[in-house]
CSV table of C-alpha atoms in Angstrom, one decimal:
chain,number,residue,atom,x,y,z
R,1,UNK,CA,0.1,-0.1,0.1
R,2,UNK,CA,1.5,3.5,-1.0
R,3,UNK,CA,0.5,6.8,0.5
R,4,UNK,CA,1.0,10.1,-1.0
R,5,UNK,CA,1.8,13.0,0.5
R,6,UNK,CA,1.4,16.7,-0.7
R,7,UNK,CA,4.6,18.4,-1.0
R,8,UNK,CA,5.1,22.0,-2.0
R,9,UNK,CA,7.4,22.9,-5.2
R,10,UNK,CA,11.0,22.3,-5.5
R,11,UNK,CA,13.4,23.4,-3.9
R,12,UNK,CA,12.7,22.1,-0.5
R,13,UNK,CA,15.6,23.6,1.2
R,14,UNK,CA,14.1,25.7,3.9
R,15,UNK,CA,14.8,29.5,3.4
R,16,UNK,CA,17.9,31.2,5.3
R,17,UNK,CA,15.6,34.6,5.7
R,18,UNK,CA,12.3,35.6,5.8
R,19,UNK,CA,10.6,38.8,5.2
R,20,UNK,CA,9.7,38.9,8.9
R,21,UNK,CA,13.2,38.2,10.1
R,22,UNK,CA,14.3,41.3,7.9
R,23,UNK,CA,12.1,43.7,9.1
R,24,UNK,CA,12.7,42.7,12.6
R,25,UNK,CA,16.5,43.5,12.1
R,26,UNK,CA,15.2,46.9,10.2
R,27,UNK,CA,13.5,47.7,13.5
R,28,UNK,CA,16.7,46.7,15.7
R,29,UNK,CA,18.7,48.6,13.3
R,30,UNK,CA,16.1,51.9,13.9
R,31,UNK,CA,16.5,51.7,17.6
R,32,UNK,CA,19.8,53.8,18.3
R,33,UNK,CA,18.1,56.8,16.4
R,34,UNK,CA,14.8,56.3,18.1
R,35,UNK,CA,16.8,56.5,21.3
R,36,UNK,CA,18.9,59.2,20.3
R,37,UNK,CA,15.6,61.0,18.9
R,38,UNK,CA,13.7,60.7,22.5
R,39,UNK,CA,16.7,61.8,24.3
R,40,UNK,CA,17.1,65.2,22.4
R,41,UNK,CA,13.3,65.8,21.7
R,42,UNK,CA,11.4,64.2,24.2
R,43,UNK,CA,8.9,61.3,24.4
R,44,UNK,CA,6.5,62.7,21.5
R,45,UNK,CA,8.4,60.6,19.1
R,46,UNK,CA,7.5,57.2,21.0
R,47,UNK,CA,3.7,58.2,20.8
R,48,UNK,CA,3.6,58.9,17.1
R,49,UNK,CA,5.4,55.5,16.5
R,50,UNK,CA,3.0,54.0,18.7
R,51,UNK,CA,0.1,55.8,17.1
R,52,UNK,CA,1.4,55.1,13.6
R,53,UNK,CA,2.1,51.5,14.3
R,54,UNK,CA,-1.4,50.9,15.5
R,55,UNK,CA,-3.1,52.5,12.5
R,56,UNK,CA,-0.9,50.7,9.9
R,57,UNK,CA,-1.6,47.3,11.4
R,58,UNK,CA,-5.8,48.4,11.5
R,59,UNK,CA,-5.4,49.3,7.8
R,60,UNK,CA,-3.1,46.2,7.0
R,61,UNK,CA,-6.0,43.9,8.7
R,62,UNK,CA,-8.9,46.0,6.8
R,63,UNK,CA,-7.3,45.6,3.4
R,64,UNK,CA,-6.5,42.1,3.9
R,65,UNK,CA,-10.0,41.2,4.7
R,66,UNK,CA,-11.4,43.1,1.9
R,67,UNK,CA,-9.2,41.4,-0.3
R,68,UNK,CA,-9.8,38.0,1.0
R,69,UNK,CA,-6.4,37.4,2.0
R,70,UNK,CA,-5.1,35.5,5.1
R,71,UNK,CA,-4.3,37.4,7.8
R,72,UNK,CA,-1.4,35.6,9.5
R,73,UNK,CA,1.4,35.7,7.0
R,74,UNK,CA,1.0,39.2,6.2
R,75,UNK,CA,0.1,40.6,9.6
R,76,UNK,CA,3.0,38.7,10.9
R,77,UNK,CA,5.6,40.1,8.7
R,78,UNK,CA,6.2,43.4,10.2
R,79,UNK,CA,6.2,45.4,6.8
R,80,UNK,CA,3.4,47.8,8.3
R,81,UNK,CA,5.3,48.3,11.3
R,82,UNK,CA,8.6,49.3,9.6
R,83,UNK,CA,6.6,51.4,7.2
R,84,UNK,CA,5.1,53.2,10.3
R,85,UNK,CA,8.0,53.6,12.3
R,86,UNK,CA,9.8,55.5,9.2
R,87,UNK,CA,7.0,57.8,8.5
R,88,UNK,CA,6.5,58.8,12.4
R,89,UNK,CA,10.5,59.5,12.5
R,90,UNK,CA,9.9,62.2,9.7
R,91,UNK,CA,7.0,64.1,11.1
R,92,UNK,CA,7.2,66.5,14.1
R,93,UNK,CA,6.9,65.0,17.6
R,94,UNK,CA,3.8,66.8,18.6
R,95,UNK,CA,1.7,66.4,15.4
R,96,UNK,CA,-2.0,65.9,15.9
R,97,UNK,CA,-3.3,62.0,16.1
R,98,UNK,CA,-5.1,62.1,12.9
R,99,UNK,CA,-2.1,63.1,10.7
R,100,UNK,CA,-0.8,59.3,11.4
R,101,UNK,CA,-4.2,58.1,10.6
R,102,UNK,CA,-4.7,59.7,7.3
R,103,UNK,CA,-0.8,58.8,6.6
R,104,UNK,CA,-1.1,55.3,7.3
R,105,UNK,CA,-4.5,55.1,5.2
R,106,UNK,CA,-2.4,56.3,2.3
R,107,UNK,CA,0.9,54.3,3.0
R,108,UNK,CA,-1.2,50.8,3.7
R,109,UNK,CA,-4.5,51.3,1.7
R,110,UNK,CA,-3.1,53.1,-1.4
R,111,UNK,CA,0.9,53.1,-1.7
R,112,UNK,CA,0.7,49.2,-0.7
R,113,UNK,CA,-2.5,47.1,-1.3
R,114,UNK,CA,-3.7,49.0,-4.4
R,115,UNK,CA,-0.7,47.8,-6.1
R,116,UNK,CA,-1.2,44.4,-4.9
R,117,UNK,CA,0.4,44.1,-1.3
R,118,UNK,CA,3.9,43.9,-0.3
R,119,UNK,CA,6.4,43.3,-2.8
R,120,UNK,CA,4.5,44.8,-5.8
R,121,UNK,CA,4.1,48.3,-4.6
R,122,UNK,CA,6.0,50.9,-7.1
R,123,UNK,CA,6.3,53.7,-4.6
R,124,UNK,CA,7.9,53.5,-1.1
R,125,UNK,CA,4.7,53.4,1.5
R,126,UNK,CA,6.3,55.5,4.1
R,127,UNK,CA,7.2,58.5,1.9
R,128,UNK,CA,3.8,58.5,0.1
R,129,UNK,CA,2.3,58.7,3.4
R,130,UNK,CA,4.6,61.6,4.4
R,131,UNK,CA,4.3,63.5,1.3
R,132,UNK,CA,0.5,63.4,1.3
R,133,UNK,CA,0.0,65.0,4.7
R,134,UNK,CA,2.9,67.2,4.2
R,135,UNK,CA,1.3,68.9,1.4
R,136,UNK,CA,-2.1,68.6,2.6
R,137,UNK,CA,-1.1,70.0,6.4
R,138,UNK,CA,1.8,72.2,6.0
R,139,UNK,CA,1.1,74.0,9.4
R,140,UNK,CA,0.7,70.8,11.5
R,141,UNK,CA,3.9,69.1,9.6
R,142,UNK,CA,6.3,72.6,10.6
R,143,UNK,CA,5.6,72.5,14.1
R,144,UNK,CA,8.9,71.0,15.1
R,145,UNK,CA,10.5,71.0,18.6
R,146,UNK,CA,13.8,72.6,19.5
R,147,UNK,CA,16.1,70.3,21.2
R,148,UNK,CA,15.1,69.7,25.1
R,149,UNK,CA,18.4,71.7,26.0
R,150,UNK,CA,17.3,74.6,24.4
R,151,UNK,CA,13.8,74.5,25.3
R,152,UNK,CA,12.1,76.9,27.4
R,153,UNK,CA,9.4,74.4,28.2
R,154,UNK,CA,10.2,70.7,27.6
R,155,UNK,CA,7.2,68.5,27.0
R,156,UNK,CA,7.1,65.5,29.1
R,157,UNK,CA,4.9,62.5,28.3
R,158,UNK,CA,2.0,63.7,29.5
R,159,UNK,CA,2.2,66.8,27.8
R,160,UNK,CA,3.0,65.0,24.8
R,161,UNK,CA,-0.3,63.3,24.9
R,162,UNK,CA,-2.3,66.3,25.8
R,163,UNK,CA,-1.0,68.1,22.9
R,164,UNK,CA,-1.2,65.3,20.3
R,165,UNK,CA,-4.7,64.2,21.2
R,166,UNK,CA,-6.3,67.5,21.8
R,167,UNK,CA,-4.1,70.4,19.8
R,168,UNK,CA,-3.9,72.2,22.9
R,169,UNK,CA,-0.5,73.3,24.2
R,170,UNK,CA,-0.5,72.8,28.0
R,171,UNK,CA,1.9,75.8,28.4
R,172,UNK,CA,1.6,79.8,28.3
R,173,UNK,CA,2.0,80.8,25.0
R,174,UNK,CA,0.8,78.2,23.1
R,175,UNK,CA,2.4,76.8,20.1
R,176,UNK,CA,4.9,79.5,19.7
R,177,UNK,CA,6.4,78.6,23.0
R,178,UNK,CA,7.2,75.1,22.3
R,179,UNK,CA,8.0,75.0,18.6
R,180,UNK,CA,10.6,76.4,16.6
R,181,UNK,CA,12.1,76.1,13.0
R,182,UNK,CA,14.5,73.3,12.0
R,183,UNK,CA,18.2,73.6,11.3
R,184,UNK,CA,17.7,73.5,7.4
R,185,UNK,CA,14.6,75.9,7.4
R,186,UNK,CA,16.5,78.4,9.7
R,187,UNK,CA,19.5,78.3,7.1
R,188,UNK,CA,17.2,78.2,3.9
R,189,UNK,CA,15.1,81.5,5.5
R,190,UNK,CA,18.4,82.9,6.8
R,191,UNK,CA,20.3,82.8,3.6
R,192,UNK,CA,17.2,84.1,1.7
R,193,UNK,CA,17.2,86.9,4.0
R,194,UNK,CA,20.7,88.0,3.2
R,195,UNK,CA,22.8,86.4,6.1
R,196,UNK,CA,25.6,84.6,5.7
R,197,UNK,CA,25.9,80.7,6.7
R,198,UNK,CA,29.0,81.5,9.3
R,199,UNK,CA,26.3,84.1,11.0
R,200,UNK,CA,23.2,81.7,11.1
R,201,UNK,CA,25.4,78.9,12.2
R,202,UNK,CA,26.3,81.0,15.5
R,203,UNK,CA,22.7,80.2,16.8
R,204,UNK,CA,22.5,77.5,19.6
R,205,UNK,CA,20.4,75.8,17.4
R,206,UNK,CA,23.3,74.4,15.4
R,207,UNK,CA,26.1,71.7,16.8
R,208,UNK,CA,29.5,71.1,15.6
R,209,UNK,CA,28.6,70.2,11.9
R,210,UNK,CA,24.8,69.9,11.8
R,211,UNK,CA,21.6,70.8,13.5
R,212,UNK,CA,22.1,70.3,17.4
R,213,UNK,CA,20.6,67.0,18.4
R,214,UNK,CA,20.1,66.0,14.6
R,215,UNK,CA,23.9,65.2,14.0
R,216,UNK,CA,23.8,62.7,16.9
R,217,UNK,CA,20.6,61.2,15.6
R,218,UNK,CA,22.2,60.8,12.0
R,219,UNK,CA,25.3,59.3,13.4
R,220,UNK,CA,23.0,56.8,15.5
R,221,UNK,CA,21.1,55.9,12.1
R,222,UNK,CA,24.3,55.6,10.6
R,223,UNK,CA,25.1,53.1,13.3
R,224,UNK,CA,21.9,51.3,12.5
R,225,UNK,CA,22.6,51.2,8.8
R,226,UNK,CA,26.1,49.8,9.1
R,227,UNK,CA,24.6,46.8,11.4
R,228,UNK,CA,22.3,46.0,8.2
R,229,UNK,CA,25.3,46.3,5.9
R,230,UNK,CA,27.0,43.8,8.2
R,231,UNK,CA,24.2,41.5,8.0
R,232,UNK,CA,23.6,42.1,4.5
R,233,UNK,CA,20.2,43.0,4.9
R,234,UNK,CA,20.8,45.9,2.4
R,235,UNK,CA,23.5,46.7,-0.3
R,236,UNK,CA,26.3,49.3,0.0
R,237,UNK,CA,25.5,50.9,-3.6
R,238,UNK,CA,22.6,53.0,-2.5
R,239,UNK,CA,23.9,54.1,1.0
R,240,UNK,CA,27.1,55.0,-0.9
R,241,UNK,CA,25.6,56.8,-3.8
R,242,UNK,CA,23.2,59.0,-1.5
R,243,UNK,CA,25.7,60.4,0.8
R,244,UNK,CA,28.4,60.5,-2.0
R,245,UNK,CA,26.8,62.5,-4.1
R,246,UNK,CA,25.7,64.7,-1.6
R,247,UNK,CA,29.1,65.4,-0.5
R,248,UNK,CA,30.7,65.7,-4.0
R,249,UNK,CA,28.2,67.7,-5.4
R,250,UNK,CA,27.7,70.2,-2.5
R,251,UNK,CA,31.5,70.5,-2.0
R,252,UNK,CA,32.4,73.0,-5.1
R,253,UNK,CA,29.3,75.0,-4.4
R,254,UNK,CA,30.4,75.4,-0.9
R,255,UNK,CA,34.2,75.9,-1.5
R,256,UNK,CA,33.0,78.7,-4.1
R,257,UNK,CA,30.8,80.7,-1.5
R,258,UNK,CA,30.5,79.5,2.0
R,259,UNK,CA,28.7,82.3,2.7
R,260,UNK,CA,25.4,81.1,1.0
R,261,UNK,CA,26.1,77.5,0.6
R,262,UNK,CA,25.8,74.7,3.2
R,263,UNK,CA,28.9,72.8,3.8
R,264,UNK,CA,28.6,69.0,2.9
R,265,UNK,CA,28.7,67.7,6.5
R,266,UNK,CA,25.9,70.4,6.9
R,267,UNK,CA,23.9,68.8,4.4
R,268,UNK,CA,24.5,65.4,5.3
R,269,UNK,CA,23.9,65.7,9.0
R,270,UNK,CA,21.2,68.4,9.3
R,271,UNK,CA,18.3,66.3,7.4
R,272,UNK,CA,17.1,63.1,6.5
R,273,UNK,CA,20.1,62.1,4.4
R,274,UNK,CA,21.3,59.5,6.5
R,275,UNK,CA,18.0,57.9,7.3
R,276,UNK,CA,17.2,58.0,3.7
R,277,UNK,CA,20.4,56.5,2.5
R,278,UNK,CA,20.3,53.3,4.9
R,279,UNK,CA,16.7,52.7,5.6
R,280,UNK,CA,14.4,54.5,2.8
R,281,UNK,CA,16.3,54.5,-0.5
R,282,UNK,CA,17.5,50.8,0.1
R,283,UNK,CA,13.5,49.6,0.0
R,284,UNK,CA,14.3,46.5,-2.3
R,285,UNK,CA,10.6,46.6,-3.6
R,286,UNK,CA,10.4,50.3,-4.6
R,287,UNK,CA,14.3,50.9,-5.5
R,288,UNK,CA,16.3,49.1,-8.6
R,289,UNK,CA,17.9,45.7,-8.5
R,290,UNK,CA,20.7,45.7,-10.7
R,291,UNK,CA,23.8,46.6,-8.6
R,292,UNK,CA,24.9,49.3,-11.4
R,293,UNK,CA,21.0,50.5,-11.1
R,294,UNK,CA,21.2,51.0,-7.2
R,295,UNK,CA,24.1,53.5,-7.9
R,296,UNK,CA,22.4,55.3,-10.2
R,297,UNK,CA,19.0,55.2,-7.9
R,298,UNK,CA,20.9,56.3,-4.9
R,299,UNK,CA,22.9,59.0,-7.0
R,300,UNK,CA,19.2,60.4,-8.4
R,301,UNK,CA,18.0,60.8,-4.6
R,302,UNK,CA,21.2,62.5,-3.4
R,303,UNK,CA,21.2,64.9,-6.3
R,304,UNK,CA,17.3,65.9,-6.4
R,305,UNK,CA,17.5,66.2,-2.8
R,306,UNK,CA,19.9,69.0,-3.2
R,307,UNK,CA,18.2,70.7,-6.0
R,308,UNK,CA,15.1,70.8,-3.8
R,309,UNK,CA,17.1,72.0,-0.8
R,310,UNK,CA,18.8,74.8,-3.1
R,311,UNK,CA,16.0,76.0,-5.3
R,312,UNK,CA,12.6,74.2,-4.3
R,313,UNK,CA,10.1,75.3,-1.6
R,314,UNK,CA,10.8,72.7,0.9
R,315,UNK,CA,13.9,72.6,3.4
R,316,UNK,CA,14.5,69.1,2.8
R,317,UNK,CA,13.5,67.0,-0.1
R,318,UNK,CA,14.3,63.9,0.4
R,319,UNK,CA,10.7,62.2,0.4
R,320,UNK,CA,10.2,63.7,-3.2
R,321,UNK,CA,13.5,62.4,-4.3
R,322,UNK,CA,12.8,59.1,-3.3
R,323,UNK,CA,9.4,58.9,-5.2
R,324,UNK,CA,10.9,60.5,-8.4
R,325,UNK,CA,13.5,57.9,-8.3
R,326,UNK,CA,11.1,55.3,-7.4
R,327,UNK,CA,9.2,56.2,-10.7
R,328,UNK,CA,12.6,56.0,-12.8
R,329,UNK,CA,13.6,52.5,-11.0
R,330,UNK,CA,12.0,50.3,-13.6
R,331,UNK,CA,13.6,52.1,-16.8
R,332,UNK,CA,16.6,52.3,-14.6
R,333,UNK,CA,16.7,48.4,-14.1
R,334,UNK,CA,16.2,48.0,-18.1
R,335,UNK,CA,19.1,49.7,-19.1
R,336,UNK,CA,21.5,48.5,-16.2
R,337,UNK,CA,20.4,44.8,-16.5
R,338,UNK,CA,23.4,42.4,-16.2
R,339,UNK,CA,24.4,40.1,-19.0
R,340,UNK,CA,23.3,36.7,-18.6
R,341,UNK,CA,25.6,33.8,-18.0
R,342,UNK,CA,27.3,32.9,-21.2
R,343,UNK,CA,26.3,35.6,-23.3
């Protein structure tokens, strides 16, 4: 008597890694940056991460049910959580709660599931979410906190919760008493008013080579990025191309006119360049596949970011740069495909 057993398709070798394992490694790599963010700007960022994660899982659940998909393999892969954390790191710590709700609706519902779910999305979901709320609600998205060391009123957890859920700042003076322009915004506004970079950089808002607090956050994100490189979760091409293009292209203008152009280190350590280089532009789904393509993709992100910072209407242009390069990724891959073996 013979028995037949149902088996899957070959090969039958257990996978060495899974989506869930990769996503957990990404979350682990983000931890140093999140801790540094909390240290310099207070617990509001932790509230934003929690809110974004809850809304992301809710919309993931609703979209999977509406599409008739099983919940377990997709809910447990942590991809929605990574999207939520990356988005939360891009918004002000005291942004109202509904910002995360609207953002995750677009990230999970539109940018991800509208294209077929994980692995089929054309655009980076976290950057889609950020750009939607940035354009739609500019006032809420520009209410940034100064570093705690410079703040007259340092919002604790209770104050952060009150502000996020009610919109009311529990200190005298309201929003003006607790918010301040970001270093990049301060530099852009100051240069536009005819001041020199050296004069603007004398403000206590700036550290040694970037925004006060922001430079250490960027370093911590770089540490996490090197961890991902060590684990081979990401390749070196995109981070090197993003940061290298920013350094190389900003150097000549800074040398020619340091009074009105940021130094290469200020460009790297005052905005979201490091976060994008290691955690956003390295998205394997919405980015390029070939090694040459990844170099071009990363360089494009760096170049477009500098163009927007210099001539655009936004102090930082990382999100727009990533989305524009997402559109170009299929074409880049087409012209950078490696030759077939034996060809």
